Amino acid sequence: MKFLVVGLGGIGQRHVRNLRTLLGPDAEFVAYRVRRDSPTLDDRLQVEAGIDVETKYGIRAVTDLDAALEEAPDAVLVCNPTSLHMQVSLKAAAAGCGLLIEKPLSHDDSDVDELIELVDQRHSVALVGYQMRFHPCLLRLKELLAATAIGRILAVNVEVGEYLPGWHTYEDYRQMYASRADQGGGVVLSQIHEFDYVYWLFGLPRQVFAVGGHLSRLEIDVEDVASALFECVVDGRIVPVHVHQDYLQRPPARRCTVLGDAGKIVVDLQELTVRVFGDEGLLSETSDFGGFQRNELFLREAEHFLACLRGEEAPQVTVREGAQSLRMALAVKESLASGSVVGLGGRTS
């Protein structure tokens, strides 16, 4: 099976490692590279000094995207900066390739409908890289909600925060895609996983109001704090969903609390626990996934993608679904800029 990799930073290399693990010598990799300055990284994003990335993974590099697509790869892994996703994805879809597009789908909504139409017309496999859909804590949360373990849902509070300069210690944080407006950065798009799982669990919100912006001393030209209040509708009832994002917290925080009329569920994605409290406030259940390794998310995603390419499974996050979390993020950015409530037109989940 032949893969064309576009972007060999941390996530591109992770996908290559995992596909090599799953397929061994049956995987052939071609990389479309322009700058060719990415360091070789391990699973913990530590630099492997003196090791060439192309040599380590047996990758053949090319500098012409059209020529690479003419080789008819089975799939294209779109791992370049967010602002460049669409131009690569459209060409790959037109060439009939399968697609794994890293999140977010794009930095704006231009060309997204065209990509959806192309994928639909060609019946192509296209998966958006929201690996958190494979997280055991969130899967357990989804099970609990389906079982109405805490009764009717009343409110949801989501938080994600991590100090940006600590993300990739091998590079200047000011040059990272997440720090740069011209590459589709900013906390809203870079931490879009939370929007995806809110959409997955509670449906597309009807409207949002957000506050925040570039509030810290970080030397970046994008927002580093965003606090958004979404109006979702669950079982015909309004449910407020608050999502806080920041580039500043030390130690990092990542959690979700769902309040019901018969208790609450607290998911801690740092501690890897899911705790259920009854209506008397007493702990009734704990699920502990403390041995779970982060790379397992990407391995599960890669296994799913391969199964989709073989026709055994349907993509869990289609391009059409990936466009919904992007709509949420763009609405948040619009609200930040305007100071107004922004509608999304979502229906019940």
Tab-separated table of C-alpha atoms in Angstrom:
chain	number	residue	atom	x	y	z
A	1	MET	CA	0.000	0.000	0.000
A	2	LYS	CA	1.423	3.358	-1.042
A	3	PHE	CA	1.019	6.512	1.039
A	4	LEU	CA	1.843	10.077	0.068
A	5	VAL	CA	2.723	12.124	3.151
A	6	VAL	CA	2.359	15.899	2.932
A	7	GLY	CA	4.079	17.401	5.954
A	8	LEU	CA	6.713	15.514	7.961
A	9	GLY	CA	6.479	17.327	11.279
A	10	GLY	CA	5.521	15.613	14.512
A	11	ILE	CA	2.110	14.327	13.391
A	12	GLY	CA	3.278	13.283	9.930
A	13	GLN	CA	6.109	11.235	11.408
A	14	ARG	CA	3.755	9.700	13.973
A	15	HIS	CA	1.419	8.483	11.236
A	16	VAL	CA	4.359	7.020	9.327
A	17	ARG	CA	5.647	5.212	12.439
A	18	ASN	CA	2.246	3.770	13.223
A	19	LEU	CA	1.509	2.651	9.676
A	20	ARG	CA	4.944	1.015	9.568
A	21	THR	CA	4.051	-0.766	12.822
A	22	LEU	CA	0.768	-2.005	11.381
A	23	LEU	CA	1.861	-2.828	7.834
A	24	GLY	CA	5.602	-3.459	8.075
A	25	PRO	CA	7.299	-3.710	4.658
A	26	ASP	CA	3.917	-3.633	2.889
A	27	ALA	CA	3.788	0.144	3.397
A	28	GLU	CA	5.514	2.390	0.859
A	29	PHE	CA	5.934	6.069	1.690
A	30	VAL	CA	6.484	9.029	-0.589
A	31	ALA	CA	6.754	12.486	0.974
A	32	TYR	CA	5.986	15.778	-0.721
A	33	ARG	CA	8.569	18.077	0.826
A	34	VAL	CA	9.557	21.657	0.097
A	35	ARG	CA	11.724	22.898	2.999
A	36	ARG	CA	13.038	19.484	4.171
A	37	ASP	CA	14.065	20.914	7.550
A	38	SER	CA	12.003	18.752	9.942
A	39	PRO	CA	14.027	17.056	12.694
A	40	THR	CA	13.546	13.342	13.277
A	41	LEU	CA	11.294	12.805	16.312
A	42	ASP	CA	10.323	9.904	18.545
A	43	ASP	CA	6.906	9.153	20.107
A	44	ARG	CA	7.569	11.673	22.900
A	45	LEU	CA	8.440	14.406	20.377
A	46	GLN	CA	12.111	14.263	21.357
A	47	VAL	CA	14.680	14.910	18.642
A	48	GLU	CA	16.732	11.954	17.474
A	49	ALA	CA	19.967	13.783	16.711
A	50	GLY	CA	21.998	12.775	13.680
A	51	ILE	CA	19.231	10.670	12.157
A	52	ASP	CA	17.711	11.642	8.812
A	53	VAL	CA	13.921	11.333	8.730
A	54	GLU	CA	13.813	9.988	5.175
A	55	THR	CA	16.446	7.362	5.909
A	56	LYS	CA	14.863	6.265	9.200
A	57	TYR	CA	11.445	5.615	7.716
A	58	GLY	CA	12.491	4.604	4.207
A	59	ILE	CA	10.733	7.580	2.672
A	60	ARG	CA	11.281	8.756	-0.889
A	61	ALA	CA	10.991	12.541	-1.097
A	62	VAL	CA	9.551	14.471	-4.045
A	63	THR	CA	9.201	18.196	-4.653
A	64	ASP	CA	6.300	18.156	-7.133
A	65	LEU	CA	2.852	17.366	-5.717
A	66	ASP	CA	1.213	16.747	-9.084
A	67	ALA	CA	3.942	14.290	-10.067
A	68	ALA	CA	3.549	12.490	-6.746
A	69	LEU	CA	-0.212	12.156	-7.278
A	70	GLU	CA	0.382	10.759	-10.760
A	71	GLU	CA	2.019	7.780	-9.027
A	72	ALA	CA	-1.503	6.887	-7.811
A	73	PRO	CA	-0.931	6.540	-4.058
A	74	ASP	CA	-3.652	4.643	-2.211
A	75	ALA	CA	-3.946	7.439	0.317
A	76	VAL	CA	-2.641	10.917	1.060
A	77	LEU	CA	-1.839	11.950	4.633
A	78	VAL	CA	-2.461	15.716	4.851
A	79	CYS	CA	-0.249	16.865	7.737
A	80	ASN	CA	0.960	20.282	6.598
A	81	PRO	CA	-0.083	23.616	8.194
A	82	THR	CA	-3.836	24.107	8.508
A	83	SER	CA	-3.983	26.945	5.974
A	84	LEU	CA	-2.608	24.594	3.289
A	85	HIS	CA	-4.920	21.621	3.878
A	86	MET	CA	-7.491	22.435	1.226
A	87	GLN	CA	-5.177	22.920	-1.729
A	88	VAL	CA	-3.614	19.500	-1.119
A	89	SER	CA	-6.862	17.727	-0.213
A	90	LEU	CA	-8.687	18.963	-3.319
A	91	LYS	CA	-5.930	17.729	-5.617
A	92	ALA	CA	-5.738	14.390	-3.833
A	93	ALA	CA	-9.513	13.918	-3.949
A	94	ALA	CA	-9.582	14.805	-7.652
A	95	ALA	CA	-6.888	12.165	-8.218
A	96	GLY	CA	-9.083	9.547	-6.532
A	97	CYS	CA	-6.875	9.008	-3.491
A	98	GLY	CA	-8.028	8.144	0.002
A	99	LEU	CA	-7.515	10.949	2.489
A	100	LEU	CA	-6.494	11.292	6.123
A	101	ILE	CA	-6.704	15.029	6.797
A	102	GLU	CA	-5.308	16.307	10.049
A	103	LYS	CA	-7.538	18.522	12.147
A	104	PRO	CA	-8.784	21.101	11.692
A	105	LEU	CA	-10.109	20.553	8.198
A	106	SER	CA	-9.042	24.082	7.220
A	107	HIS	CA	-8.571	27.576	8.604
A	108	ASP	CA	-11.693	28.949	6.897
A	109	ASP	CA	-14.722	27.603	5.053
A	110	SER	CA	-13.619	28.369	1.501
A	111	ASP	CA	-13.312	25.212	-0.655
A	112	VAL	CA	-14.739	22.949	2.066
A	113	ASP	CA	-18.022	22.408	0.207
A	114	GLU	CA	-16.069	21.657	-2.970
A	115	LEU	CA	-14.073	18.982	-1.141
A	116	ILE	CA	-17.242	17.431	0.315
A	117	GLU	CA	-18.762	17.314	-3.185
A	118	LEU	CA	-15.634	15.735	-4.692
A	119	VAL	CA	-15.445	13.070	-1.997
A	120	ASP	CA	-19.151	12.291	-2.373
A	121	GLN	CA	-18.982	12.111	-6.173
A	122	ARG	CA	-16.033	9.732	-6.161
A	123	HIS	CA	-17.192	7.745	-3.118
A	124	SER	CA	-13.699	8.300	-1.747
A	125	VAL	CA	-12.463	7.372	1.698
A	126	ALA	CA	-11.810	10.590	3.608
A	127	LEU	CA	-11.178	10.694	7.353
A	128	VAL	CA	-10.547	13.821	9.427
A	129	GLY	CA	-7.934	13.224	12.137
A	130	TYR	CA	-9.924	13.576	15.349
A	131	GLN	CA	-8.183	10.779	17.221
A	132	MET	CA	-9.911	11.778	20.487
A	133	ARG	CA	-12.945	9.864	19.196
A	134	PHE	CA	-10.910	6.753	20.105
A	135	HIS	CA	-10.112	7.915	23.649
A	136	PRO	CA	-11.313	5.396	26.269
A	137	CYS	CA	-12.450	8.168	28.639
A	138	LEU	CA	-14.635	9.806	26.004
A	139	LEU	CA	-15.946	6.456	24.797
A	140	ARG	CA	-16.950	5.664	28.384
A	141	LEU	CA	-18.584	9.082	28.691
A	142	LYS	CA	-20.591	8.404	25.535
A	143	GLU	CA	-21.752	5.058	26.968
A	144	LEU	CA	-22.818	6.685	30.231
A	145	LEU	CA	-24.758	9.399	28.425
A	146	ALA	CA	-26.491	6.814	26.226
A	147	ALA	CA	-27.487	4.922	29.379
A	148	THR	CA	-28.820	8.171	30.974
A	149	ALA	CA	-26.584	7.414	33.967
A	150	ILE	CA	-27.081	10.931	35.371
A	151	GLY	CA	-30.595	11.532	34.129
A	152	ARG	CA	-31.423	14.519	31.948
A	153	ILE	CA	-28.415	16.588	30.888
A	154	LEU	CA	-28.540	20.118	32.287
A	155	ALA	CA	-25.125	21.672	31.522
A	156	VAL	CA	-21.625	20.828	30.281
A	157	ASN	CA	-18.280	22.401	31.147
A	158	VAL	CA	-15.207	21.645	29.007
A	159	GLU	CA	-11.676	22.876	29.669
A	160	VAL	CA	-8.381	22.482	27.801
A	161	GLY	CA	-5.239	24.442	28.609
A	162	GLU	CA	-1.537	23.858	28.049
A	163	TYR	CA	1.512	26.144	27.947
A	164	LEU	CA	2.280	26.727	24.278
A	165	PRO	CA	6.099	27.081	24.517
A	166	GLY	CA	6.170	23.594	26.056
A	167	TRP	CA	4.340	21.895	23.186
A	168	HIS	CA	7.361	21.305	20.947
A	169	THR	CA	10.576	21.923	22.845
A	170	TYR	CA	12.599	21.241	19.682
A	171	GLU	CA	11.372	24.411	17.953
A	172	ASP	CA	10.787	28.099	18.646
A	173	TYR	CA	7.159	28.348	19.728
A	174	ARG	CA	6.836	31.640	17.843
A	175	GLN	CA	7.360	29.789	14.549
A	176	MET	CA	4.907	26.946	15.208
A	177	TYR	CA	1.757	26.768	13.089
A	178	ALA	CA	-0.291	27.127	16.306
A	179	SER	CA	1.304	30.546	16.930
A	180	ARG	CA	0.822	32.038	13.478
A	181	ALA	CA	-2.260	33.559	11.903
A	182	ASP	CA	-0.887	32.973	8.387
A	183	GLN	CA	-0.791	29.216	9.020
A	184	GLY	CA	-4.228	28.915	10.610
A	185	GLY	CA	-3.052	29.010	14.212
A	186	GLY	CA	-4.638	30.266	17.399
A	187	VAL	CA	-6.087	28.435	20.372
A	188	VAL	CA	-9.551	28.090	18.808
A	189	LEU	CA	-8.420	26.062	15.787
A	190	SER	CA	-5.409	24.370	17.377
A	191	GLN	CA	-7.456	22.944	20.262
A	192	ILE	CA	-10.455	22.098	18.093
A	193	HIS	CA	-10.655	18.520	19.411
A	194	GLU	CA	-12.929	19.797	22.181
A	195	PHE	CA	-15.375	21.222	19.641
A	196	ASP	CA	-15.409	17.922	17.788
A	197	TYR	CA	-16.321	15.876	20.824
A	198	VAL	CA	-18.938	18.423	21.917
A	199	TYR	CA	-20.499	18.033	18.445
A	200	TRP	CA	-20.135	14.227	18.640
A	201	LEU	CA	-21.822	13.976	22.042
A	202	PHE	CA	-24.341	16.839	22.008
A	203	GLY	CA	-24.915	17.813	18.380
A	204	LEU	CA	-24.242	21.006	16.470
A	205	PRO	CA	-24.948	24.057	18.667
A	206	ARG	CA	-27.547	26.619	17.631
A	207	GLN	CA	-25.481	29.654	18.602
A	208	VAL	CA	-22.390	30.774	20.511
A	209	PHE	CA	-21.029	33.768	22.367
A	210	ALA	CA	-17.282	33.966	23.043
A	211	VAL	CA	-14.809	36.230	24.819
A	212	GLY	CA	-11.023	36.161	24.837
A	213	GLY	CA	-8.203	37.062	22.495
A	214	HIS	CA	-4.444	37.506	22.746
A	215	LEU	CA	-4.356	38.188	26.480
A	216	SER	CA	-0.904	36.965	27.561
A	217	ARG	CA	2.680	38.075	26.967
A	218	LEU	CA	3.328	35.246	24.494
A	219	GLU	CA	4.950	36.576	21.313
A	220	ILE	CA	2.270	35.401	18.901
A	221	ASP	CA	-0.258	37.063	16.596
A	222	VAL	CA	-3.247	34.846	17.406
A	223	GLU	CA	-5.686	34.407	20.300
A	224	ASP	CA	-4.328	32.501	23.316
A	225	VAL	CA	-7.484	32.473	25.474
A	226	ALA	CA	-11.024	31.743	24.343
A	227	SER	CA	-14.080	31.067	26.469
A	228	ALA	CA	-17.185	30.093	24.501
A	229	LEU	CA	-20.740	29.451	25.614
A	230	PHE	CA	-22.627	27.257	23.143
A	231	GLU	CA	-26.376	26.742	23.103
A	232	CYS	CA	-26.965	23.069	22.330
A	233	VAL	CA	-30.283	21.247	22.169
A	234	VAL	CA	-30.482	17.731	23.612
A	235	ASP	CA	-33.751	15.783	23.585
A	236	GLY	CA	-35.561	18.994	22.701
A	237	ARG	CA	-34.138	20.947	25.639
A	238	ILE	CA	-31.575	23.736	25.715
A	239	VAL	CA	-28.248	22.699	27.268
A	240	PRO	CA	-25.528	25.327	27.882
A	241	VAL	CA	-22.078	24.007	26.948
A	242	HIS	CA	-19.087	26.061	28.077
A	243	VAL	CA	-15.712	25.440	26.391
A	244	HIS	CA	-12.598	27.136	27.767
A	245	GLN	CA	-9.319	27.003	25.791
A	246	ASP	CA	-5.918	28.515	26.555
A	247	TYR	CA	-2.229	28.358	25.669
A	248	LEU	CA	-1.119	29.180	29.205
A	249	GLN	CA	-1.865	26.578	31.876
A	250	ARG	CA	0.925	24.899	33.797
A	251	PRO	CA	0.393	22.108	34.629
A	252	PRO	CA	-1.915	21.375	31.710
A	253	ALA	CA	-5.621	20.750	32.254
A	254	ARG	CA	-8.060	18.819	30.123
A	255	ARG	CA	-11.427	17.812	31.513
A	256	CYS	CA	-15.153	17.642	30.895
A	257	THR	CA	-17.947	17.800	33.473
A	258	VAL	CA	-21.503	16.863	32.529
A	259	LEU	CA	-24.214	17.864	34.979
A	260	GLY	CA	-27.492	15.942	35.048
A	261	ASP	CA	-30.584	16.045	37.205
A	262	ALA	CA	-29.537	12.717	38.782
A	263	GLY	CA	-25.807	13.347	39.269
A	264	LYS	CA	-22.736	14.350	37.327
A	265	ILE	CA	-19.861	12.832	35.330
A	266	VAL	CA	-16.322	14.189	35.636
A	267	VAL	CA	-13.868	13.201	32.910
A	268	ASP	CA	-10.210	14.061	33.499
A	269	LEU	CA	-8.188	13.502	30.339
A	270	GLN	CA	-4.922	14.250	32.134
A	271	GLU	CA	-5.510	11.748	34.928
A	272	LEU	CA	-7.327	9.370	32.527
A	273	THR	CA	-10.299	8.874	34.831
A	274	VAL	CA	-14.069	9.000	34.525
A	275	ARG	CA	-15.982	9.482	37.782
A	276	VAL	CA	-19.732	9.275	38.207
A	277	PHE	CA	-21.494	10.950	41.140
A	278	GLY	CA	-25.096	10.241	42.118
A	279	ASP	CA	-27.768	12.761	43.013
A	280	GLU	CA	-26.631	12.699	46.661
A	281	GLY	CA	-23.143	13.801	45.620
A	282	LEU	CA	-21.549	10.441	46.404
A	283	LEU	CA	-19.066	8.766	44.082
A	284	SER	CA	-20.812	5.767	42.507
A	285	GLU	CA	-18.352	4.650	39.821
A	286	THR	CA	-14.762	5.228	38.732
A	287	SER	CA	-13.193	4.134	35.450
A	288	ASP	CA	-9.399	4.415	35.530
A	289	PHE	CA	-7.441	4.202	32.268
A	290	GLY	CA	-4.107	5.120	33.859
A	291	GLY	CA	-2.083	2.677	31.772
A	292	PHE	CA	-3.331	4.093	28.484
A	293	GLN	CA	-0.577	5.513	26.261
A	294	ARG	CA	-1.297	8.544	24.097
A	295	ASN	CA	0.066	6.961	20.933
A	296	GLU	CA	-2.634	4.298	21.220
A	297	LEU	CA	-5.110	6.955	20.037
A	298	PHE	CA	-3.196	7.366	16.799
A	299	LEU	CA	-2.690	3.620	16.387
A	300	ARG	CA	-6.428	3.046	16.711
A	301	GLU	CA	-7.061	5.839	14.243
A	302	ALA	CA	-4.567	4.313	11.788
A	303	GLU	CA	-6.172	0.867	12.146
A	304	HIS	CA	-9.565	2.432	11.472
A	305	PHE	CA	-8.245	4.301	8.420
A	306	LEU	CA	-6.755	1.126	6.965
A	307	ALA	CA	-10.051	-0.687	7.535
A	308	CYS	CA	-11.815	2.150	5.696
A	309	LEU	CA	-9.390	1.872	2.773
A	310	ARG	CA	-10.095	-1.868	2.619
A	311	GLY	CA	-13.847	-1.179	2.587
A	312	GLU	CA	-14.402	-2.863	5.951
A	313	GLU	CA	-15.480	0.242	7.896
A	314	ALA	CA	-16.938	3.673	7.200
A	315	PRO	CA	-14.999	6.774	8.354
A	316	GLN	CA	-15.948	7.776	11.895
A	317	VAL	CA	-15.297	11.453	11.103
A	318	THR	CA	-16.187	12.257	7.504
A	319	VAL	CA	-15.249	15.481	5.762
A	320	ARG	CA	-18.866	16.571	6.189
A	321	GLU	CA	-18.609	15.965	9.960
A	322	GLY	CA	-15.182	17.612	10.125
A	323	ALA	CA	-16.775	20.675	8.580
A	324	GLN	CA	-19.159	20.937	11.557
A	325	SER	CA	-16.428	21.360	14.181
A	326	LEU	CA	-14.788	23.861	11.819
A	327	ARG	CA	-18.092	25.779	11.686
A	328	MET	CA	-18.108	25.866	15.478
A	329	ALA	CA	-14.533	27.172	15.612
A	330	LEU	CA	-15.135	29.833	12.965
A	331	ALA	CA	-18.272	30.968	14.800
A	332	VAL	CA	-16.228	31.319	17.994
A	333	LYS	CA	-13.622	33.382	16.153
A	334	GLU	CA	-16.357	35.556	14.652
A	335	SER	CA	-17.886	36.114	18.084
A	336	LEU	CA	-14.474	36.992	19.548
A	337	ALA	CA	-13.996	39.597	16.817
A	338	SER	CA	-17.512	41.067	16.871
A	339	GLY	CA	-18.505	40.743	20.517
A	340	SER	CA	-21.858	39.361	19.347
A	341	VAL	CA	-23.788	36.101	19.485
A	342	VAL	CA	-23.218	34.071	16.307
A	343	GLY	CA	-25.711	31.546	15.005
A	344	LEU	CA	-24.807	28.083	13.713
A	345	GLY	CA	-28.279	26.721	12.989
A	346	GLY	CA	-27.726	23.401	14.739
A	347	ARG	CA	-30.565	20.962	15.423
A	348	THR	CA	-31.121	18.439	18.152
A	349	SER	CA	-28.565	15.683	18.730
